[in-house]
PDB file of C-alpha atoms in Angstrom:
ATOM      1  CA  UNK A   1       3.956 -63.006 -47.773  1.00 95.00           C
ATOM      2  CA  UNK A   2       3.282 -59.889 -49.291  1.00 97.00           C
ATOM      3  CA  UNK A   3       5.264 -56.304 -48.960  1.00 97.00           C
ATOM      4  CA  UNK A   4       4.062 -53.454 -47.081  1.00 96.00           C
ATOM      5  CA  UNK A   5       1.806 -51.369 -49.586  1.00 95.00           C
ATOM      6  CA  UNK A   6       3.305 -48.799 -50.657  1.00 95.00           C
ATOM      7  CA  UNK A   7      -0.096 -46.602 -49.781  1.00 95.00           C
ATOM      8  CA  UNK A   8       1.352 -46.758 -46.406  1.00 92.00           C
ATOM      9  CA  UNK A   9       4.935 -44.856 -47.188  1.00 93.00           C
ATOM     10  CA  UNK A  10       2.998 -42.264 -49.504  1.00 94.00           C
ATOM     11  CA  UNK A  11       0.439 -41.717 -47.028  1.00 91.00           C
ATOM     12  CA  UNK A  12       3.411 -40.733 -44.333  1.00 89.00           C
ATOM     13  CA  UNK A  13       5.095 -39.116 -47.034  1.00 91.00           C
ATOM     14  CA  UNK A  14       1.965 -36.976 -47.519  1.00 90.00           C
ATOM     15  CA  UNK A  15       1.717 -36.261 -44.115  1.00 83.00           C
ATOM     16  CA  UNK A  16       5.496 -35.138 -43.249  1.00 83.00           C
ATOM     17  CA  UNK A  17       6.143 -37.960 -40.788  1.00 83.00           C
ATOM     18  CA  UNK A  18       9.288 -37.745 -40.230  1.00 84.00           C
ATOM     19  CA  UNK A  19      10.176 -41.911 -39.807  1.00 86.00           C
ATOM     20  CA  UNK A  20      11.070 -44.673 -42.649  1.00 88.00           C
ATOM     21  CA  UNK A  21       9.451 -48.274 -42.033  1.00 91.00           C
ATOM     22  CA  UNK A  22      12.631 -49.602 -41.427  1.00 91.00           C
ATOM     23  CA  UNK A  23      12.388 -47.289 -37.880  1.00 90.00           C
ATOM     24  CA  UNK A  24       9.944 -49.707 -36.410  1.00 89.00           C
ATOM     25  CA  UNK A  25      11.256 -52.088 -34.302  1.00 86.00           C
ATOM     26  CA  UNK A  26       7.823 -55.027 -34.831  1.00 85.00           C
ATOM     27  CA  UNK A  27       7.008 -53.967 -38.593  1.00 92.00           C
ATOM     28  CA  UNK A  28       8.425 -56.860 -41.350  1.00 93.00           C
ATOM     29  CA  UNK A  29       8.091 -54.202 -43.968  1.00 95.00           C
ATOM     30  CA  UNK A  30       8.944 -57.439 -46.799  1.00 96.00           C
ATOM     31  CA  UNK A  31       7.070 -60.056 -45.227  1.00 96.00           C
ATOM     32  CA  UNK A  32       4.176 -57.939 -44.169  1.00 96.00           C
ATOM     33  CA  UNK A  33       0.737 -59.450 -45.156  1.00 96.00           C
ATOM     34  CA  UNK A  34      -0.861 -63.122 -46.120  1.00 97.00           C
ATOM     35  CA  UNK A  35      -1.724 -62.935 -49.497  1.00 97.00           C
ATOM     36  CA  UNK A  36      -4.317 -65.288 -48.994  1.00 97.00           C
ATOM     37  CA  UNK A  37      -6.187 -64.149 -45.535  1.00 96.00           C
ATOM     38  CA  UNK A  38      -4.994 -60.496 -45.399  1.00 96.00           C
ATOM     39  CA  UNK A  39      -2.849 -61.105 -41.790  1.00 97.00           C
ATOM     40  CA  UNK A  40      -0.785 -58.714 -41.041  1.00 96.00           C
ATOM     41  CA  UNK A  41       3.072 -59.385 -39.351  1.00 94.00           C
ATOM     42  CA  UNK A  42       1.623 -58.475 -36.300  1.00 94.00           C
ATOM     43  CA  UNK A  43      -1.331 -60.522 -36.260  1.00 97.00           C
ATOM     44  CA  UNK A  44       0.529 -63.353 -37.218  1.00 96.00           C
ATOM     45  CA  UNK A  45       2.810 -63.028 -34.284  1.00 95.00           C
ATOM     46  CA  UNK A  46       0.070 -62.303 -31.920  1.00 97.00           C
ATOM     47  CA  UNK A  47      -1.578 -65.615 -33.285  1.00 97.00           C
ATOM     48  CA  UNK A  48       1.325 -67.389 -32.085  1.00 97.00           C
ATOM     49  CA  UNK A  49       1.361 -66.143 -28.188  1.00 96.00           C
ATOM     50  CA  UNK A  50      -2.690 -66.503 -28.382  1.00 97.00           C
ATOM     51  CA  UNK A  51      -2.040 -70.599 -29.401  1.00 96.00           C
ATOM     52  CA  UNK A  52       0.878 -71.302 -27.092  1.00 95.00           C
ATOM     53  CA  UNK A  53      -0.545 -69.290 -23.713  1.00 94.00           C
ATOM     54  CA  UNK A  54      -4.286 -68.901 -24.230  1.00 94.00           C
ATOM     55  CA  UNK A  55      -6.094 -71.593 -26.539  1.00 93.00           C
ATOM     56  CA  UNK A  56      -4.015 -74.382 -24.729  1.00 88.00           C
ATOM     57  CA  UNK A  57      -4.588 -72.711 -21.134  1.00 86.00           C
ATOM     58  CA  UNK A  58      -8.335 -74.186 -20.388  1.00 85.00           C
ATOM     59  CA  UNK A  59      -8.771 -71.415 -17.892  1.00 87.00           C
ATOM     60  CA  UNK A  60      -9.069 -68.920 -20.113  1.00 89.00           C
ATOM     61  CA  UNK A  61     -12.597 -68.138 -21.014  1.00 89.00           C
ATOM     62  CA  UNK A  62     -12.808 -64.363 -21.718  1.00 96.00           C
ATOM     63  CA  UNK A  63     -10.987 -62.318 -24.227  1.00 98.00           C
ATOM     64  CA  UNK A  64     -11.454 -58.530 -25.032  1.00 98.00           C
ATOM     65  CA  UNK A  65     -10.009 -57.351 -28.306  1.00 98.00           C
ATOM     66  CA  UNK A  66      -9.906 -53.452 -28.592  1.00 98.00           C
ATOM     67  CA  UNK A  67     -10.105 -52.174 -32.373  1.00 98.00           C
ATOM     68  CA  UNK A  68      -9.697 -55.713 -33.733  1.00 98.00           C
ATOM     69  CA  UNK A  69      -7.900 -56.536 -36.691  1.00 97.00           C
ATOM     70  CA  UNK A  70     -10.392 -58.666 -38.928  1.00 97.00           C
ATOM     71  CA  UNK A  71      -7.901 -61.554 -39.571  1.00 98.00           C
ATOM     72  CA  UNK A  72      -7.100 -62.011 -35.945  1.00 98.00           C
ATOM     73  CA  UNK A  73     -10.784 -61.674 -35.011  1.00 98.00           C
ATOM     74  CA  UNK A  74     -12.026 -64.405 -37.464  1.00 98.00           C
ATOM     75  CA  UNK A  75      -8.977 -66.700 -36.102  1.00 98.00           C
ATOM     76  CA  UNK A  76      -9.733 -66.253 -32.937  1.00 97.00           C
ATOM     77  CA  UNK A  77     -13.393 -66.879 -33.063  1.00 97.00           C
ATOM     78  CA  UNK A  78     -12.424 -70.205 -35.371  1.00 97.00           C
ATOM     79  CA  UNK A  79     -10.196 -71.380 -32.768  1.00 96.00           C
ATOM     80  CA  UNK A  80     -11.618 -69.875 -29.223  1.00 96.00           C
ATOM     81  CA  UNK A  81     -14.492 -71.815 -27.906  1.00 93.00           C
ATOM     82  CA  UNK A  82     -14.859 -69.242 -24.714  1.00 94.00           C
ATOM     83  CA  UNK A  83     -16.216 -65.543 -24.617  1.00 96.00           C
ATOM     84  CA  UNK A  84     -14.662 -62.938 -27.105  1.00 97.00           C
ATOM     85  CA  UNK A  85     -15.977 -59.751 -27.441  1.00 98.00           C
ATOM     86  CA  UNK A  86     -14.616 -57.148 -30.073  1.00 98.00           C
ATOM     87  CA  UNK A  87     -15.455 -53.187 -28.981  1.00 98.00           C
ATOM     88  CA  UNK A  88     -14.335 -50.251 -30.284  1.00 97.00           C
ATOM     89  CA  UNK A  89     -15.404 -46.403 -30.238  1.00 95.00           C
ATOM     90  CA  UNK A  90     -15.331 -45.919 -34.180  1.00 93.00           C
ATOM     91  CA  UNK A  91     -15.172 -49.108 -35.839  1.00 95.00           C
ATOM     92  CA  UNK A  92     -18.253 -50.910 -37.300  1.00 96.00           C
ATOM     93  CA  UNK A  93     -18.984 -54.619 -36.954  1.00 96.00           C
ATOM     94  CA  UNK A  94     -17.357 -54.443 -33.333  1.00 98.00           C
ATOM     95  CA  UNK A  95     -19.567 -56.128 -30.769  1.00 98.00           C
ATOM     96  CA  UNK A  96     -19.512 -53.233 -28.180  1.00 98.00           C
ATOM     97  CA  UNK A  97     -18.988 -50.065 -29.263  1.00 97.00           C
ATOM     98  CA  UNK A  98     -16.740 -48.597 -26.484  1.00 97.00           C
ATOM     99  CA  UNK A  99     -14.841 -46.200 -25.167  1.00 97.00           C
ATOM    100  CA  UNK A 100     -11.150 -47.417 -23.612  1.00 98.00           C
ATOM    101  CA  UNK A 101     -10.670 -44.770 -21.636  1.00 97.00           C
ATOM    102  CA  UNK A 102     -14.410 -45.347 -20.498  1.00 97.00           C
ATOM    103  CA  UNK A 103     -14.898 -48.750 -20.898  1.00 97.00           C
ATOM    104  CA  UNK A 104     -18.274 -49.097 -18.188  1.00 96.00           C
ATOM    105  CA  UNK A 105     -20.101 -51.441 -20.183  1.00 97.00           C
ATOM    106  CA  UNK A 106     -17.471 -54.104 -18.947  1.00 98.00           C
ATOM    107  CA  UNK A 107     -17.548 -54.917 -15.040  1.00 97.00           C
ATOM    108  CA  UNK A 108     -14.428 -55.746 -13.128  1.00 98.00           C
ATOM    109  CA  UNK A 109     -12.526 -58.007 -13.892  1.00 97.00           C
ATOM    110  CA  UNK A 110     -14.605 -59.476 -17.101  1.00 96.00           C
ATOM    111  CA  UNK A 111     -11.556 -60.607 -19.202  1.00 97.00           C
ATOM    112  CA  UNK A 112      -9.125 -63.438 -18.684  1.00 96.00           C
ATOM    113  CA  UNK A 113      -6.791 -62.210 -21.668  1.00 97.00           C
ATOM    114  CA  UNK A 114      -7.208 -59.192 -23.911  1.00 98.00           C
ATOM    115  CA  UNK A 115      -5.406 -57.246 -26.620  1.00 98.00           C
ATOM    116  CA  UNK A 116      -5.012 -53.548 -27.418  1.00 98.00           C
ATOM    117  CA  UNK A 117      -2.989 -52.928 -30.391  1.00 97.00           C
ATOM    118  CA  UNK A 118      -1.926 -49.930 -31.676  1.00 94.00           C
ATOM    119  CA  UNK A 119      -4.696 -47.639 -29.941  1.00 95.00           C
ATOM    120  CA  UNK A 120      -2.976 -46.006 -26.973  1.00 94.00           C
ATOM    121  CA  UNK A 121      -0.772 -43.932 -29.561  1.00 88.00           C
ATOM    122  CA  UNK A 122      -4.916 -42.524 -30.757  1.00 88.00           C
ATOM    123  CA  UNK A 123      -6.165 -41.978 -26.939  1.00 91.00           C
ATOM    124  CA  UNK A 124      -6.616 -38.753 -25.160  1.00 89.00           C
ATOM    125  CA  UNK A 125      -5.674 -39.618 -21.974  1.00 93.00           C
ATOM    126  CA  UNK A 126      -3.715 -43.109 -22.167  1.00 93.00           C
ATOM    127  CA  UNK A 127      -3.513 -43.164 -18.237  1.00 96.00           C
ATOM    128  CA  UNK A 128      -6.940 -43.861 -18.374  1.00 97.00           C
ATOM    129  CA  UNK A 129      -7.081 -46.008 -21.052  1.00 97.00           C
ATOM    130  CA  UNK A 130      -4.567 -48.202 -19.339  1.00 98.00           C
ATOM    131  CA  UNK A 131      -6.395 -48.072 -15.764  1.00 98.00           C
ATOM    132  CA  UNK A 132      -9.607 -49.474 -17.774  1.00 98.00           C
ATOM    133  CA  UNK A 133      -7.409 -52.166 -19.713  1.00 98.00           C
ATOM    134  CA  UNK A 134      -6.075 -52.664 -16.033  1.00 98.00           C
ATOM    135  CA  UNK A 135      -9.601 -52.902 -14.154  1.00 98.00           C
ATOM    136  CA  UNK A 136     -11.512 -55.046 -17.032  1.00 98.00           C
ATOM    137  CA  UNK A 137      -8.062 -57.831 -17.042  1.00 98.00           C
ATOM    138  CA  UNK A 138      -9.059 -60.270 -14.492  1.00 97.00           C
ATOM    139  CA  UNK A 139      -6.081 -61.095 -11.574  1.00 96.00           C
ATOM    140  CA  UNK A 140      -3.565 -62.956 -13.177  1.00 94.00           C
ATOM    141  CA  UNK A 141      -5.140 -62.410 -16.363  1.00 96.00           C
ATOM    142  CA  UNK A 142      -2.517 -61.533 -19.607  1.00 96.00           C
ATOM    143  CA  UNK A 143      -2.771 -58.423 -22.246  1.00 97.00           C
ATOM    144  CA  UNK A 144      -0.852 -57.621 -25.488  1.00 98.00           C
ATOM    145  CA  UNK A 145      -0.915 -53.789 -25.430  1.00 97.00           C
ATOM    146  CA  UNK A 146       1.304 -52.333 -27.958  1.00 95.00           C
ATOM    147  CA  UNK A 147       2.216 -49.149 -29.329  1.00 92.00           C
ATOM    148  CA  UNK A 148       4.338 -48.425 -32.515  1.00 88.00           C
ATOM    149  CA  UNK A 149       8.029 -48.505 -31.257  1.00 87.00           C
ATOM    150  CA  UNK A 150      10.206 -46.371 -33.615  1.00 85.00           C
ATOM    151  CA  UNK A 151      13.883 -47.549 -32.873  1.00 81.00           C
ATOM    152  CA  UNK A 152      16.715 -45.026 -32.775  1.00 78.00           C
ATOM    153  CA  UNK A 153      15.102 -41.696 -31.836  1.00 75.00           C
ATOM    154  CA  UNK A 154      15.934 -38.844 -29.024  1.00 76.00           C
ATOM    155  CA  UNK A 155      12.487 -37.471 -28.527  1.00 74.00           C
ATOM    156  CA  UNK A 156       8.768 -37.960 -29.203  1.00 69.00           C
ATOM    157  CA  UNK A 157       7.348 -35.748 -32.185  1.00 67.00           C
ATOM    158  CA  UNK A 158       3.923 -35.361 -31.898  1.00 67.00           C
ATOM    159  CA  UNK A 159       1.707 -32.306 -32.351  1.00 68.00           C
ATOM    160  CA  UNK A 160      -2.025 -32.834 -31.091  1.00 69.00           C
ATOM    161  CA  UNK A 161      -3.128 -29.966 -33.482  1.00 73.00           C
ATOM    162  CA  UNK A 162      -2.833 -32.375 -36.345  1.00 68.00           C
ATOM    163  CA  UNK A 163      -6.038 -33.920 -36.902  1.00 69.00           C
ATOM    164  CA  UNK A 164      -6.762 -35.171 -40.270  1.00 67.00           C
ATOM    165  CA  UNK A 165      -7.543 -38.232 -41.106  1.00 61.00           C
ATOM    166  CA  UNK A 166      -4.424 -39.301 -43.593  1.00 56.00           C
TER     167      UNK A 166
END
């Protein structure tokens, strides 16, 4: 596997934030993508809880993947014979553009299984995002929702004035 690129460190360098990638508690900063299908660490680890509890659970027929990560997308359409629909607000080649905090296009209850990763930390009002994720997730349905974790710190820096695009 391939190293984190370094476009990532400059970038936060760039932007004065203030943690190292050795502060995140799920980011292999050596081991971080497939040289040969672009996976990330974290798609690679989501691949594995997708195989063990979805694709060999034959009541799962529905998955919802919210700003999907193109390796795990094309993996899971290879390997998923049921329903799986990408959305996203921003992102092109999704199959619903979306809103999470808004999700309407999506009845109750649509989704035996869906992931969210890494967007809550982007939302306005993650309450709301997280009642949607909640209302679309069928009973007894199961979600990987996950946020950056930064390991070690005493507080949460964040300034919503910053808004550029780095």
């Amino acid at each position: 596997f391939l190293p984190l690129p370094r476009m990532y460190t400059k970038n936060w360098e760039k932007a004065g934030f203030p943690y190292r990638a050795d502060d995140f508690e799920t980011l292999n900063k050596n081991e971080f993508s497939c040289p040969y299908c672009g996976a990330t660490d974290r798609d690679r680890f989501y691949a594995v809880y997708i195989e063990q509890n979805i694709l060999a659970n034959s009541a799962f027929d529905g998955i919802l993947d919210i700003a999907p990560s193109s390796p795990l997308s094309k993996w899971i359409r290879k390997n998923f014979s049921g329903k799986y629909i990408t959305t996203d607000l921003y992102m092109d080649g999704v199959d619903i553009r979306s809103n999470i905090e808004h999700m309407d296009v999506f009845e109750n209850e649509s989704f035996d299984f869906l992931i969210c990763s890494h967007v809550l930390e982007h939302v306005n009002n993650d309450l709301k995002a997280m009642a949607e994720l909640w209302r679309v997730l069928r009973k007894g349905g199961k979600a990987i929702v996950m946020v950056p974790i930064v390991k070690n710190f005493d507080s949460v820096l964040e300034n919503p004035d910053i808004t550029n695009p780095i």
